[in-house]
CSV table of C-alpha atoms in Angstrom, one decimal:
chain,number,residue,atom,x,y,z
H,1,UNK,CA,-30.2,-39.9,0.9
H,2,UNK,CA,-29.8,-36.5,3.2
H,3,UNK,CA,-26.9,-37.0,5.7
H,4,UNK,CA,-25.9,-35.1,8.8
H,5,UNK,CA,-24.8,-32.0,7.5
H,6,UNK,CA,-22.2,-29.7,10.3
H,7,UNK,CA,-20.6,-26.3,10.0
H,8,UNK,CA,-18.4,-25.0,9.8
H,9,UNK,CA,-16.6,-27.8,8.1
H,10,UNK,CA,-12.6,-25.9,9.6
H,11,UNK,CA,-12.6,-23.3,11.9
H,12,UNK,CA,-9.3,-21.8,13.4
H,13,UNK,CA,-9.4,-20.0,16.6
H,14,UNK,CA,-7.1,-18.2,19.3
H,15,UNK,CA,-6.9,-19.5,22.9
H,16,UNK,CA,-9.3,-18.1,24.8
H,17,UNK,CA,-11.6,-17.2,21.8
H,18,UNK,CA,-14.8,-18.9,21.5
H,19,UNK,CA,-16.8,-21.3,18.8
H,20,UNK,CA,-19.8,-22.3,17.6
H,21,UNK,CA,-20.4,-25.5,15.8
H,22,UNK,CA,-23.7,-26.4,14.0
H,23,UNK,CA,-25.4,-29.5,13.5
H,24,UNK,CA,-28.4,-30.1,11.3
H,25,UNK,CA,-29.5,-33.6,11.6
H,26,UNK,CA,-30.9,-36.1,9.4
H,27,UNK,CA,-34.9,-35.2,8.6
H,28,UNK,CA,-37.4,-37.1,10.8
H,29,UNK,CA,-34.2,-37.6,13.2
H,30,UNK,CA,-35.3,-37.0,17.2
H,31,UNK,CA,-32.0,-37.3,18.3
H,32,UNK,CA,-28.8,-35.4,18.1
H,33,UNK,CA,-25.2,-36.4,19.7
H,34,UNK,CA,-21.8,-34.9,19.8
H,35,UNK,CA,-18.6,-36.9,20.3
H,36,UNK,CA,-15.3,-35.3,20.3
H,37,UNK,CA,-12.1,-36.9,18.5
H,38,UNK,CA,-8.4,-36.0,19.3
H,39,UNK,CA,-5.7,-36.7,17.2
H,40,UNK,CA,-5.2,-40.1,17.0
H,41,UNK,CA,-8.2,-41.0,19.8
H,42,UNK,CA,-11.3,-42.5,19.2
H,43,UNK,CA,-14.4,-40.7,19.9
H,44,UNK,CA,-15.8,-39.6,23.2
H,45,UNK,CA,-19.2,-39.0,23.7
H,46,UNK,CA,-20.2,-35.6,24.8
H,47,UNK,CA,-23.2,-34.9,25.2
H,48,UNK,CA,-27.0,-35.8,23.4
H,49,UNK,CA,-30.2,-34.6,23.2
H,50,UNK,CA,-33.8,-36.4,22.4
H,51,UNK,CA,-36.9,-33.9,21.4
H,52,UNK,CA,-34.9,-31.1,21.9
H,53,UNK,CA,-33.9,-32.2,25.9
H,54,UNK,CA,-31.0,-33.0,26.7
H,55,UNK,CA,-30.4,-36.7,27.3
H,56,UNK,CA,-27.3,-37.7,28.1
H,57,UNK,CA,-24.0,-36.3,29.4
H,58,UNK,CA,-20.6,-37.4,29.1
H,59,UNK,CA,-16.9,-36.1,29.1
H,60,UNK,CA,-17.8,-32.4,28.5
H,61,UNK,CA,-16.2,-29.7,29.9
H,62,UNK,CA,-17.7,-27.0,32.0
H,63,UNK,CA,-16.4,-24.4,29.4
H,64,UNK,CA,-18.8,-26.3,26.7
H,65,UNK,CA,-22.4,-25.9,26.4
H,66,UNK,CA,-25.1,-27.3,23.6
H,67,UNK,CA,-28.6,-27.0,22.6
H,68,UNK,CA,-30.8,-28.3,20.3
H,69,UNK,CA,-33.6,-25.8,18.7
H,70,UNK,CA,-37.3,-26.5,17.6
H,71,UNK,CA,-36.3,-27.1,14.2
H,72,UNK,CA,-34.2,-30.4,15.4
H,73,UNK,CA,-30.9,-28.7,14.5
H,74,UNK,CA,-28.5,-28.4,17.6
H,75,UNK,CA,-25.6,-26.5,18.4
H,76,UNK,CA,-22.3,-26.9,20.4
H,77,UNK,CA,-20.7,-23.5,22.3
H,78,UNK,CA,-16.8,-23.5,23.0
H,79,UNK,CA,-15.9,-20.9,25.6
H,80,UNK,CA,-12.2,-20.0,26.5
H,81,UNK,CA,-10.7,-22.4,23.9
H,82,UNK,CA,-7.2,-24.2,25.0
H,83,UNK,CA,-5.1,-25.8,22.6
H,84,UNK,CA,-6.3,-29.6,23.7
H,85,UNK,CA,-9.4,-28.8,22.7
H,86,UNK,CA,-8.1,-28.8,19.1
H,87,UNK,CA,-10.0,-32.2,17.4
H,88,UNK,CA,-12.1,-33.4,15.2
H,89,UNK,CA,-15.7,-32.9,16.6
H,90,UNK,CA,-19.0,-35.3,15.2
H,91,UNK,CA,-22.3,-34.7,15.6
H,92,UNK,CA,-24.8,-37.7,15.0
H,93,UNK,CA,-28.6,-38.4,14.6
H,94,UNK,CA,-30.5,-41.1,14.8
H,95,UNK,CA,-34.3,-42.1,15.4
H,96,UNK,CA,-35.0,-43.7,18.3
H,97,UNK,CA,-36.2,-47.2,17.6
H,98,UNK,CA,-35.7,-49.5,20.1
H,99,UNK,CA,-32.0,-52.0,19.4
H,100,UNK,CA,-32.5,-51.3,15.9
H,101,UNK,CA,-31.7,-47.7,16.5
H,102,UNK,CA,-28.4,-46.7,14.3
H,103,UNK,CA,-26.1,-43.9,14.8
H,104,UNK,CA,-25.5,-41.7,11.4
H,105,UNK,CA,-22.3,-39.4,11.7
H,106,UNK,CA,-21.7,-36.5,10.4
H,107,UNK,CA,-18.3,-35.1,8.0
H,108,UNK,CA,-17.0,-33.5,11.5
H,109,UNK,CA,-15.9,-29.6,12.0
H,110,UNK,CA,-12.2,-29.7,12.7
H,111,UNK,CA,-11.3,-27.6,15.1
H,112,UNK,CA,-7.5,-26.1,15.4
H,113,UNK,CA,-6.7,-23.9,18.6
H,114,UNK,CA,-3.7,-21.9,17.8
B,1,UNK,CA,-15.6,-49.9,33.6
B,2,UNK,CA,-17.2,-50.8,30.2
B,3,UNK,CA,-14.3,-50.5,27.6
B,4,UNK,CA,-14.4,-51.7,23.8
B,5,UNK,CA,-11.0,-53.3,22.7
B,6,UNK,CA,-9.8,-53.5,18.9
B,7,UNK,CA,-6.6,-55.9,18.3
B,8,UNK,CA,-4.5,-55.7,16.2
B,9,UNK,CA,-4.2,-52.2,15.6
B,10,UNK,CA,-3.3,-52.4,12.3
B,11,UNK,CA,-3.5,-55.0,9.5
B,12,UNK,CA,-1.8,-54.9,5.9
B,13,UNK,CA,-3.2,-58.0,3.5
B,14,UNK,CA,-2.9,-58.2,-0.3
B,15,UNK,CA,-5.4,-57.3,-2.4
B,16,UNK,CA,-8.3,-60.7,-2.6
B,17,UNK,CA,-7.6,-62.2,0.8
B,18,UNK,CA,-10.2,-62.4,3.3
B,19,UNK,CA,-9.9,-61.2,6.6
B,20,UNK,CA,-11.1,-60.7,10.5
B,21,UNK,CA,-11.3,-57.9,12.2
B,22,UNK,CA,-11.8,-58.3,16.3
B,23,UNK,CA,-13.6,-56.4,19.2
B,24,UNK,CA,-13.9,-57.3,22.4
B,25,UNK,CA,-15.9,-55.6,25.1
B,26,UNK,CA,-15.6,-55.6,28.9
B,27,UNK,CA,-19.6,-55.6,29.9
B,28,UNK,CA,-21.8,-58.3,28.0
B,29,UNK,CA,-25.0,-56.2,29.1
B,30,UNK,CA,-25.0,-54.8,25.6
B,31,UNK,CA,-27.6,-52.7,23.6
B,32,UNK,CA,-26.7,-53.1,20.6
B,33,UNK,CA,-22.9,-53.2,18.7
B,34,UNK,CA,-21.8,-50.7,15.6
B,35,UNK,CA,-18.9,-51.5,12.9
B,36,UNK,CA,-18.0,-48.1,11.6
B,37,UNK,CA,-15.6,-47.4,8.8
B,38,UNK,CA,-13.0,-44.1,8.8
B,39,UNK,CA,-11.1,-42.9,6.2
B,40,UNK,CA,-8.2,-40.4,7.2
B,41,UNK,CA,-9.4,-36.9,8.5
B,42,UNK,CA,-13.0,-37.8,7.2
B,43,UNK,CA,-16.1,-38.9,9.5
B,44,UNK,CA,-17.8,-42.2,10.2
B,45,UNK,CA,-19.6,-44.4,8.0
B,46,UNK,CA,-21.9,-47.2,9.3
B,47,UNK,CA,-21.0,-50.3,8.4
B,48,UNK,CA,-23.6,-52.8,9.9
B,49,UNK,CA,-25.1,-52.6,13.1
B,50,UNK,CA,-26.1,-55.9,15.7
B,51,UNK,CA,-28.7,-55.6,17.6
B,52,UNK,CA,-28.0,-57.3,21.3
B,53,UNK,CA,-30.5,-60.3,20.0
B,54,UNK,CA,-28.9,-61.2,17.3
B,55,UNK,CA,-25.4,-63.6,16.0
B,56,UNK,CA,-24.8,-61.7,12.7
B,57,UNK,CA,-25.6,-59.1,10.2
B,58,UNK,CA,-24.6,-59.0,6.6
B,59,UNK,CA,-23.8,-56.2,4.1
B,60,UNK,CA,-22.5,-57.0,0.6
B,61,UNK,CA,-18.7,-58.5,1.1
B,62,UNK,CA,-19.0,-57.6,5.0
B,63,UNK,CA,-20.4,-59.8,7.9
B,64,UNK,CA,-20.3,-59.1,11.5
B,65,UNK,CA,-21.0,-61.3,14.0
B,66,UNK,CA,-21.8,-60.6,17.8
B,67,UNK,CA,-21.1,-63.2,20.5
B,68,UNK,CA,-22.0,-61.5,24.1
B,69,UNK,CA,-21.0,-64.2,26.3
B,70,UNK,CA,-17.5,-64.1,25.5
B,71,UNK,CA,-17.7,-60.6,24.8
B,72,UNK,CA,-16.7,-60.7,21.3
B,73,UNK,CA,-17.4,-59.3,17.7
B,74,UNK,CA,-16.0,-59.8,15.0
B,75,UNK,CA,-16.0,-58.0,11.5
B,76,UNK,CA,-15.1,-60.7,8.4
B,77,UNK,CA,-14.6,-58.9,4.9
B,78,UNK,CA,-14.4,-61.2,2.1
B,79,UNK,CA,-12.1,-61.1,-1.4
B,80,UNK,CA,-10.8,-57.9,0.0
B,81,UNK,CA,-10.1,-54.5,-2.2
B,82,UNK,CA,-7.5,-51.6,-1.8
B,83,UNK,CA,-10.8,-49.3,-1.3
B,84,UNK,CA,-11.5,-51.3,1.9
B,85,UNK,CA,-8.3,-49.2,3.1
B,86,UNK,CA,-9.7,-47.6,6.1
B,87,UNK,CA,-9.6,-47.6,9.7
B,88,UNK,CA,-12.6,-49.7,11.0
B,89,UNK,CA,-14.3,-49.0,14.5
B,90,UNK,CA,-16.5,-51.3,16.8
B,91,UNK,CA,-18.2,-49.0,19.0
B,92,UNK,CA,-20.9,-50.5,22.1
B,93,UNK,CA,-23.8,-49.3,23.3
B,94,UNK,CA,-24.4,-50.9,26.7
B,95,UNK,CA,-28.3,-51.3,28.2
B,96,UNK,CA,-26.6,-49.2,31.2
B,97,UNK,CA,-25.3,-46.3,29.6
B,98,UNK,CA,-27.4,-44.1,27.8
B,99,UNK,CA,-27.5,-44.0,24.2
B,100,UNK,CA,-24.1,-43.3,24.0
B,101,UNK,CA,-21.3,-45.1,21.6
B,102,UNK,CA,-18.2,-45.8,23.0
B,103,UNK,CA,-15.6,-46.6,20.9
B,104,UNK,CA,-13.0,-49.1,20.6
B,105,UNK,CA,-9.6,-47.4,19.0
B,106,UNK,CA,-9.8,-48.9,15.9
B,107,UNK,CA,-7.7,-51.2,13.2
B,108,UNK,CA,-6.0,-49.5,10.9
B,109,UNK,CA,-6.6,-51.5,7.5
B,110,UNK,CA,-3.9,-51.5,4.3
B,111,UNK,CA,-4.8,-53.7,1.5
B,112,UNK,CA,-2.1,-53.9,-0.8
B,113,UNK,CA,-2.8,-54.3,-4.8
């Protein structure tokens, strides 16, 4: 069965250099999440979108921005990067169905700022 | 503040014993309940999910079990395997909140051959 696929899969950057992180959901998935995981942590949500809007907003810093395109696939901006922002960073899909609805994760793009 | 609680942190059990895994949450106004499974430096796997209306869900060896007035759930894995080795995380998603998962921290599982 297709999964979440993200890419870059390891990306290293400088401090105040910038990323892009890419998310292609499951097919026939209508919505996209991103959650963020430090070393060690367990994930916090960041931020979601349903048909392309964005839906939901959590812990996300100023500095971060994300879309999510006609074709379904989303993608998350990092702007000035600081070292704490080095983590582990999930995107999920999952078609909304009511309580039955289930979360599908991704493999994660770890990101290291040097 | 809705928070998701996983005690004990970490667990080692020989190899065929059967074992409980616990979550607790703070709000029992939940949507429905995830058990996730993480191996090191890899992503999540969904395990089973509870709706808010239901006691328990069963996969294979694993059965999970949601109990909202106590704010409890609990994930029971039978004749246990050294490939269980994993961290396993309960994560909530409360009727208040979104669609958003939040997570408990997680037990570390060993299972020793």
């Amino acid at each position: 069965a297709a999964g979440v696929i993200q890419s870059p899969r390891h990306l290293i950057k400088e401090k105040r250099e910038t990323a892009t992180l890419k998310c292609y959901p499951i097919p026939r998935h209508d919505t996209v999440y991103w959650y963020q995981q430090g070393p060690g942590q367990d994930p916090q949500f960041l931020i979601s979108f349903y048909e392309k809007m964005q839906s939901d907003k959590g812990s996300i810093p100023d500095r971060f921005s994300a879309q999510q395109f006609s074709d379904y696939h989303s993608e998350l901006n990092m702007s000035s990067l600081e070292l704490g922002d080095s983590a582990l960073y999930f995107c999920a899909s999952s078609h909304r169905q009511g309580r039955g609805e289930t979360q599908y994760f991704g493999p994660g793009t770890r990101l290291l700022v040097l | 503040k809705q928070e998701v609680t996983q005690i004990p942190a970490a667990l080692s059990v020989p190899e065929g014993e059967n074992l409980v895994l616990n979550c607790s949450f703070t709000d029992s106004a939940i949507y429905n309940l995830q058990w996730f499974r993480q191996d090191p430096g890899k992503g999540l796997t969904s395990l089973l999910l509870i709706q808010s209306s239901q006691r328990e869900q069963t996969s294979g060896r694993l059965n999970a079990s949601l109990d909202k007035s106590s704010g409890r759930s609990t994930l029971y894995i039978a004749a246990s395997q050294p490939g269980d080795s994993a961290t396993y995380l309960c994560a909530v998603r409360w009727e208040t909140s979104g669609s958003r998962l939040t997570f408990g921290e997680g037990t570390q599982l060993t299972v020793n051959p």
